[in-house]
Amino acid sequence: MASVVPLFLSFYLLLLLPCLVVAQTTGNVSLGIPIIASDNAEPWLSPSTDFAFGFRQLEKKDLFLLAIWYYQIPDRTIVWYANGDKPAPRGSKVELTAERGLVLSNPQDEVIWRSNWATGEVAYAVMNDTGNFVVFDRNSRPLWESFKYPTDTMLPTQIMEIDGLLTSRQKENNFSRGRFQFRLLQDGNAVLNSINLPSNYTYDAYYISGTYDPGNSSNSGYQVIFDEDGYLYVRRRNNVTFFLTPEDIVPSRDHYHRATLNFDGVFSISQHPKNFDGNQSWAVIRTFPDNICIRMNGAMGSGACGFNSICTLNNNKRPTCGCPTGYSILDPDDNYGSCKPDFQQGCEADGQISPEDIYNLEELPSTDWPQNDYELLKPCSLEDCRTSCLNDCLCVVAVLRGDGCWKKKLPLSNGRQDREVNGRAFLKVRKPEFTHQNPQPSFPSTKREQGTVITVVSVLLGGSVFVNLILVGLLCVGLYFFYHNKLTKFHRNENAIQSSLRHFAFMELEEVTNGFKEELGRGSFGIVYKGLIQNDPADPTAIAVKKLDGVVQDRDKEFKTEVSVIAQTHHRNLVKLLGYCHEGQNRMLVYEYLSNGTLASFLFGDLKPSWNQRTQIALGIARGLFYLHEECSPQIIHCDIKPQNILLDDYYDARISDFGLAKLLRIDQSHTNTAIRGTKGYVAPEWFKTVPVTTKVDVYSFGVLLLEIICCRRSVEMEIGLEKAILTDWACDCLREGNLDALVDYDVEALNDRKKLERFVMVAIWCIQEDLSLRPTIKKAMLMLEGIVQVSAPPCPCPFNSIS
Ligand SMILES: *[C@@H]1O[C@H](CO)[C@@H](O)[C@H](O)[C@H]1NC(C)=O
Ligand SMILES: *[C@@H]1O[C@H](CO)[C@@H](O)[C@H](O)[C@H]1NC(C)=O
Ligand SMILES: *[C@@H]1O[C@H](CO)[C@@H](O)[C@H](O)[C@H]1NC(C)=O
Ligand SMILES: *[C@@H]1O[C@H](CO)[C@@H](O)[C@H](O)[C@H]1NC(C)=O
Ligand SMILES: *[C@@H]1O[C@H](CO)[C@@H](O)[C@H](O)[C@H]1NC(C)=O
Ligand SMILES: *[C@@H]1O[C@H](CO)[C@@H](O)[C@H](O)[C@H]1NC(C)=O
Ligand SMILES: *[C@@H]1O[C@H](CO)[C@@H](O)[C@H](O)[C@H]1NC(C)=O
């Protein structure tokens, strides 16, 4: 029984259907009978029911588009629309009114769109079988026609006059104004061009019909005509035609024809059989331009795809856009948009690591970005081309064509990969282990120097030959001295590193610290004092002198070894060791002085540092630790990571101090058990067990520290109540309950950056896992913080509860 009723109902509906169609408005539209935007609003149909006028539901189900579409074919292709930029909410209505013409208004009766004309009173309107919606006055004079206000499509019997315009939509399913245009210019040319949104500035055309004769205006075009047989052509003033459609096309009697400027910039002419077996769809018979990836090549604008993207032409002559290796899409919802490098491409010094170690050159066959050259090396071999780009911090890609090597700069535009392209591209991609997304600004002077050289070269390229010859000569001499100087300076530095570690006499240090008067802090290894060295009396250098206590007498040799190991570390997130003192009982280390004190006083002071500063500091510490763990040989385990051991330089960049002072662990020794070091609250649980100490102890302490940085509070604060007292436990609870707001004490800045906040908390919880095999390496933690590696939800490191 249950199934019989619906069956009966649908049969009844089937019977009713013809009546419904008859009841629908076909052809003649009267005044004052609106269509309401709703799920099953009936459109106004043309007499043949080929075309419909009414509301189409958009992807967002409560928004509607006032449109004209093919009523008889399954994909109901839209050929005209009124309110692409302003979709109509559910309940909006469209109505023909005597005084105001065709009016689209929202449920609040505010006008969203209306048809405009000069004068006259509306009597009726017709949805014509041609696809033209026409509003007439009492004498059947047309007052307004949709054909006169085309959107992105032209149909047979439609004519475009001088200054006529088709505009693409944003996406296949987004009818906002897009950036491509098809126009008939004053001079008689029909062109395709892109524009800048929202200023409407017109970029270079990527198709020109050539229907302009500067010598004889009667040869120039003045109309684009889509005739009723389905031929599309430009008509010149002398009535000679220039066909855009091929010679012979299928008759319009049994085929629909349309010409559409697609959202991707391709203008295509296509046909569709009227009587079809339900299987066919639109067949494209001609596209303009023939290859948009190649033809779009303006000096301004991004090209067919976004910036830093590569365009390839697919089988139906439409573009596909993609990001090259090492780049990713800027807006994940826009496959045709720009790409951003996943790494910092810049001239910040990478220490003494050579570019070969940092970058890969990715070879892309038949690929080019023709508008981004800044230097041409010719003649040039393949090897020289690669090396030149690799060693030039401004070069992002080099293209080798014949014996020419074109070096290119960001942002890359008009990227294409196509058989027509003559040339191989070598794209510089930073190796994943050297990917830093948010590098701190540093060494800006290096950048400036290189910039000057480039400017000089560009000026040269513009001057006269003779002057150039002289200038080239001068430049060579200049460059020689410039680089010679730089090299010798560099050598001096390197020597300085070896022997840089200055040995201070005790007396000397006593003097520069004014008798160890100004105390900077007390650490686990001794007290730190401030001193002033008068190398240059006008500009004394501040230093920090650490008096070590508890150094065992018979470990002289070990002390020296440790000090020399520390002296070999160079990283922008580590405090630099300048010298040492080793005299009798006295052991002292002399460090550079950092003006902004310790992270502890910064974090837990009265003024709360900004979220942005905090995240930068956390990243800096991770990078410094990564260097100690994985780039130092022998490997250095810090063993006492805590906010008191992190200093801040002039730019509030984090600098790790006191490293290398705990037992120095060579990689082959790192599995020995050691007496407990470190500071309560930060030490990893394995210190209490008989397991070897590894770099994971630092990861644990880093996790605790990271939570302190996120929350701006100490890891243990008994006075704020049992629930919150242990930060690690409380953070786990908050993360589990999704209550990060409370965790950061409703810090608006952090909460506005919720994704990053959540990421940071999750990384911290991963780092404090009791099971050290679950803890990430510092490298992985760093990559997760930077957002390069995905972070999954961490398990709760609960067993720790039982200890506390
Ligand atoms: C449409 O209606 C108007 C007025 O009702 C009438 O004058 C006109 O002839 C009609 N046109 C068609 C094509 O039916
Ligand atoms: C549609 O337009 C054509 C050409 O303008 C015209 O001949 C025809 O009568 C129109 N049809 C209706 C129903 O108005
Ligand atoms: C269409 O795209 C525009 C621009 O990208 C955007 O502002 C608008 O919200 C989109 N419209 C819809 C209905 O998604
Ligand atoms: C650009 O053109 C559109 C459509 O013609 C117009 O609505 C818009 O105001 C124009 N923008 C500017 C900045 O002129
Ligand atoms: C322009 O071209 C037409 C034919 O296309 C020719 O008849 C006419 O003489 C030409 N006028 C001039 C000024 O050359
Ligand atoms: C072109 O054709 C139109 C109508 O088809 C006619 O009025 C005009 O005189 C013709 N012009 C020339 C130059 O033949
Ligand atoms: C529909 O198309 C498929 C594949 O293109 C074909 O195998 C099938 O026979 C077609 N069906 C009809 C009814 O033409």
PDB file of C-alpha atoms in Angstrom, residues 249-386:
ATOM      1  CA  ILE A 249      28.364  24.878 -40.145  1.00  0.00           C
ATOM      2  CA  VAL A 250      25.394  22.728 -39.260  1.00  0.00           C
ATOM      3  CA  PRO A 251      22.020  24.376 -39.998  1.00  0.00           C
ATOM      4  CA  SER A 252      20.382  26.297 -37.184  1.00  0.00           C
ATOM      5  CA  ARG A 253      17.060  24.646 -37.987  1.00  0.00           C
ATOM      6  CA  ASP A 254      18.099  21.628 -35.926  1.00  0.00           C
ATOM      7  CA  HIS A 255      21.027  23.008 -33.924  1.00  0.00           C
ATOM      8  CA  TYR A 256      21.529  25.604 -31.251  1.00  0.00           C
ATOM      9  CA  HIS A 257      24.548  27.864 -31.726  1.00  0.00           C
ATOM     10  CA  ARG A 258      26.209  30.089 -29.196  1.00  0.00           C
ATOM     11  CA  ALA A 259      29.409  32.098 -28.764  1.00  0.00           C
ATOM     12  CA  THR A 260      30.575  32.442 -25.167  1.00  0.00           C
ATOM     13  CA  LEU A 261      33.475  34.187 -23.486  1.00  0.00           C
ATOM     14  CA  ASN A 262      34.362  31.546 -20.904  1.00  0.00           C
ATOM     15  CA  PHE A 263      35.463  32.371 -17.388  1.00  0.00           C
ATOM     16  CA  ASP A 264      39.026  31.295 -18.277  1.00  0.00           C
ATOM     17  CA  GLY A 265      39.301  33.831 -21.109  1.00  0.00           C
ATOM     18  CA  VAL A 266      38.706  31.514 -24.075  1.00  0.00           C
ATOM     19  CA  PHE A 267      36.038  32.709 -26.515  1.00  0.00           C
ATOM     20  CA  SER A 268      34.355  29.607 -27.944  1.00  0.00           C
ATOM     21  CA  ILE A 269      31.740  29.022 -30.605  1.00  0.00           C
ATOM     22  CA  SER A 270      29.746  25.847 -30.056  1.00  0.00           C
ATOM     23  CA  GLN A 271      26.713  23.925 -31.254  1.00  0.00           C
ATOM     24  CA  HIS A 272      24.238  21.510 -29.753  1.00  0.00           C
ATOM     25  CA  PRO A 273      21.635  19.386 -31.596  1.00  0.00           C
ATOM     26  CA  LYS A 274      18.050  20.327 -30.810  1.00  0.00           C
ATOM     27  CA  ASN A 275      16.748  16.771 -31.135  1.00  0.00           C
ATOM     28  CA  PHE A 276      19.190  14.569 -29.364  1.00  0.00           C
ATOM     29  CA  ASP A 277      19.322  11.135 -27.834  1.00  0.00           C
ATOM     30  CA  GLY A 278      20.089  12.427 -24.381  1.00  0.00           C
ATOM     31  CA  ASN A 279      23.773  11.756 -24.739  1.00  0.00           C
ATOM     32  CA  GLN A 280      25.210  14.688 -26.648  1.00  0.00           C
ATOM     33  CA  SER A 281      26.323  17.998 -25.301  1.00  0.00           C
ATOM     34  CA  TRP A 282      27.898  21.175 -26.621  1.00  0.00           C
ATOM     35  CA  ALA A 283      30.468  20.626 -29.354  1.00  0.00           C
ATOM     36  CA  VAL A 284      33.041  23.398 -29.650  1.00  0.00           C
ATOM     37  CA  ILE A 285      33.681  24.259 -33.290  1.00  0.00           C
ATOM     38  CA  ARG A 286      36.121  27.149 -32.884  1.00  0.00           C
ATOM     39  CA  THR A 287      38.042  28.855 -30.071  1.00  0.00           C
ATOM     40  CA  PHE A 288      39.745  32.227 -29.873  1.00  0.00           C
ATOM     41  CA  PRO A 289      42.642  32.491 -29.338  1.00  0.00           C
ATOM     42  CA  ASP A 290      43.850  29.150 -30.672  1.00  0.00           C
ATOM     43  CA  ASN A 291      46.210  28.813 -27.698  1.00  0.00           C
ATOM     44  CA  ILE A 292      45.556  31.145 -24.805  1.00  0.00           C
ATOM     45  CA  CYS A 293      48.608  29.957 -22.836  1.00  0.00           C
ATOM     46  CA  ILE A 294      50.890  31.211 -25.613  1.00  0.00           C
ATOM     47  CA  ARG A 295      48.905  34.230 -26.819  1.00  0.00           C
ATOM     48  CA  MET A 296      48.448  35.888 -23.445  1.00  0.00           C
ATOM     49  CA  ASN A 297      51.741  37.656 -23.052  1.00  0.00           C
ATOM     50  CA  GLY A 298      51.261  41.167 -21.756  1.00  0.00           C
ATOM     51  CA  ALA A 299      53.860  43.043 -19.777  1.00  0.00           C
ATOM     52  CA  MET A 300      51.162  43.779 -17.183  1.00  0.00           C
ATOM     53  CA  GLY A 301      48.828  41.321 -15.500  1.00  0.00           C
ATOM     54  CA  SER A 302      49.351  37.701 -14.642  1.00  0.00           C
ATOM     55  CA  GLY A 303      48.428  36.051 -17.951  1.00  0.00           C
ATOM     56  CA  ALA A 304      45.883  33.278 -18.468  1.00  0.00           C
ATOM     57  CA  CYS A 305      46.610  31.900 -14.993  1.00  0.00           C
ATOM     58  CA  GLY A 306      47.639  33.700 -11.815  1.00  0.00           C
ATOM     59  CA  PHE A 307      51.158  34.808 -10.931  1.00  0.00           C
ATOM     60  CA  ASN A 308      53.870  32.139 -10.510  1.00  0.00           C
ATOM     61  CA  SER A 309      51.556  29.669 -12.191  1.00  0.00           C
ATOM     62  CA  ILE A 310      52.017  27.525 -15.292  1.00  0.00           C
ATOM     63  CA  CYS A 311      49.383  27.343 -18.027  1.00  0.00           C
ATOM     64  CA  THR A 312      48.927  24.212 -20.130  1.00  0.00           C
ATOM     65  CA  LEU A 313      46.356  23.837 -22.902  1.00  0.00           C
ATOM     66  CA  ASN A 314      44.063  20.834 -22.574  1.00  0.00           C
ATOM     67  CA  ASN A 315      42.373  18.897 -25.355  1.00  0.00           C
ATOM     68  CA  ASN A 316      39.384  21.221 -25.702  1.00  0.00           C
ATOM     69  CA  LYS A 317      41.755  24.186 -26.088  1.00  0.00           C
ATOM     70  CA  ARG A 318      41.004  25.469 -22.616  1.00  0.00           C
ATOM     71  CA  PRO A 319      43.748  26.372 -20.137  1.00  0.00           C
ATOM     72  CA  THR A 320      44.676  24.358 -17.067  1.00  0.00           C
ATOM     73  CA  CYS A 321      46.672  26.160 -14.411  1.00  0.00           C
ATOM     74  CA  GLY A 322      49.102  24.604 -11.994  1.00  0.00           C
ATOM     75  CA  CYS A 323      51.733  25.594  -9.473  1.00  0.00           C
ATOM     76  CA  PRO A 324      55.325  24.503 -10.059  1.00  0.00           C
ATOM     77  CA  THR A 325      57.147  22.336  -7.504  1.00  0.00           C
ATOM     78  CA  GLY A 326      57.888  24.266  -4.340  1.00  0.00           C
ATOM     79  CA  TYR A 327      54.928  26.606  -4.905  1.00  0.00           C
ATOM     80  CA  SER A 328      51.362  26.259  -3.713  1.00  0.00           C
ATOM     81  CA  ILE A 329      48.057  27.817  -4.604  1.00  0.00           C
ATOM     82  CA  LEU A 330      47.334  31.123  -2.849  1.00  0.00           C
ATOM     83  CA  ASP A 331      43.559  30.718  -2.685  1.00  0.00           C
ATOM     84  CA  PRO A 332      42.635  27.030  -2.414  1.00  0.00           C
ATOM     85  CA  ASP A 333      39.199  27.819  -3.901  1.00  0.00           C
ATOM     86  CA  ASP A 334      40.705  29.288  -7.056  1.00  0.00           C
ATOM     87  CA  ASN A 335      42.499  26.761  -9.252  1.00  0.00           C
ATOM     88  CA  TYR A 336      43.199  29.481 -11.805  1.00  0.00           C
ATOM     89  CA  GLY A 337      44.735  31.873  -9.278  1.00  0.00           C
ATOM     90  CA  SER A 338      48.252  32.782  -8.207  1.00  0.00           C
ATOM     91  CA  CYS A 339      50.816  30.537  -6.549  1.00  0.00           C
ATOM     92  CA  LYS A 340      53.119  31.462  -3.695  1.00  0.00           C
ATOM     93  CA  PRO A 341      56.574  30.071  -3.042  1.00  0.00           C
ATOM     94  CA  ASP A 342      56.621  27.700  -0.068  1.00  0.00           C
ATOM     95  CA  PHE A 343      59.966  29.145   0.890  1.00  0.00           C
ATOM     96  CA  GLN A 344      61.584  32.510   1.301  1.00  0.00           C
ATOM     97  CA  GLN A 345      63.314  33.462  -1.903  1.00  0.00           C
ATOM     98  CA  GLY A 346      65.638  36.176  -0.866  1.00  0.00           C
ATOM     99  CA  CYS A 347      69.086  37.386  -0.194  1.00  0.00           C
ATOM    100  CA  GLU A 348      69.201  36.850   3.535  1.00  0.00           C
ATOM    101  CA  ALA A 349      72.506  35.195   4.300  1.00  0.00           C
ATOM    102  CA  ASP A 350      72.289  31.504   4.992  1.00  0.00           C
ATOM    103  CA  GLY A 351      75.473  31.457   6.960  1.00  0.00           C
ATOM    104  CA  GLN A 352      78.220  29.562   5.245  1.00  0.00           C
ATOM    105  CA  ILE A 353      75.977  27.041   3.558  1.00  0.00           C
ATOM    106  CA  SER A 354      76.482  27.069  -0.186  1.00  0.00           C
ATOM    107  CA  PRO A 355      73.467  27.565  -2.473  1.00  0.00           C
ATOM    108  CA  GLU A 356      74.010  24.086  -3.926  1.00  0.00           C
ATOM    109  CA  ASP A 357      73.194  22.667  -0.523  1.00  0.00           C
ATOM    110  CA  ILE A 358      70.091  24.771  -0.073  1.00  0.00           C
ATOM    111  CA  TYR A 359      68.497  24.745  -3.509  1.00  0.00           C
ATOM    112  CA  ASN A 360      67.540  22.202  -6.108  1.00  0.00           C
ATOM    113  CA  LEU A 361      67.170  23.220  -9.730  1.00  0.00           C
ATOM    114  CA  GLU A 362      63.979  21.674 -11.022  1.00  0.00           C
ATOM    115  CA  GLU A 363      64.084  21.185 -14.799  1.00  0.00           C
ATOM    116  CA  LEU A 364      60.862  21.959 -16.653  1.00  0.00           C
ATOM    117  CA  PRO A 365      60.907  21.132 -20.360  1.00  0.00           C
ATOM    118  CA  SER A 366      59.291  23.534 -22.876  1.00  0.00           C
ATOM    119  CA  THR A 367      58.443  26.013 -20.151  1.00  0.00           C
ATOM    120  CA  ASP A 368      58.849  29.770 -20.063  1.00  0.00           C
ATOM    121  CA  TRP A 369      57.787  32.969 -18.327  1.00  0.00           C
ATOM    122  CA  PRO A 370      58.597  35.343 -21.180  1.00  0.00           C
ATOM    123  CA  GLN A 371      57.998  38.638 -19.353  1.00  0.00           C
ATOM    124  CA  ASN A 372      60.268  38.282 -16.322  1.00  0.00           C
ATOM    125  CA  ASP A 373      63.818  38.539 -17.642  1.00  0.00           C
ATOM    126  CA  TYR A 374      66.323  40.737 -15.867  1.00  0.00           C
ATOM    127  CA  GLU A 375      69.583  39.395 -17.242  1.00  0.00           C
ATOM    128  CA  LEU A 376      70.714  37.642 -20.384  1.00  0.00           C
ATOM    129  CA  LEU A 377      73.892  35.574 -20.502  1.00  0.00           C
ATOM    130  CA  LYS A 378      74.957  34.841 -24.082  1.00  0.00           C
ATOM    131  CA  PRO A 379      76.817  32.757 -25.062  1.00  0.00           C
ATOM    132  CA  CYS A 380      76.200  30.526 -22.108  1.00  0.00           C
ATOM    133  CA  SER A 381      76.434  26.792 -21.536  1.00  0.00           C
ATOM    134  CA  LEU A 382      73.880  24.680 -19.706  1.00  0.00           C
ATOM    135  CA  GLU A 383      76.191  24.312 -16.721  1.00  0.00           C
ATOM    136  CA  ASP A 384      77.009  28.018 -16.542  1.00  0.00           C
ATOM    137  CA  CYS A 385      73.332  28.894 -16.784  1.00  0.00           C
ATOM    138  CA  ARG A 386      72.482  26.627 -13.870  1.00  0.00           C
TER     139      ARG A 386
END
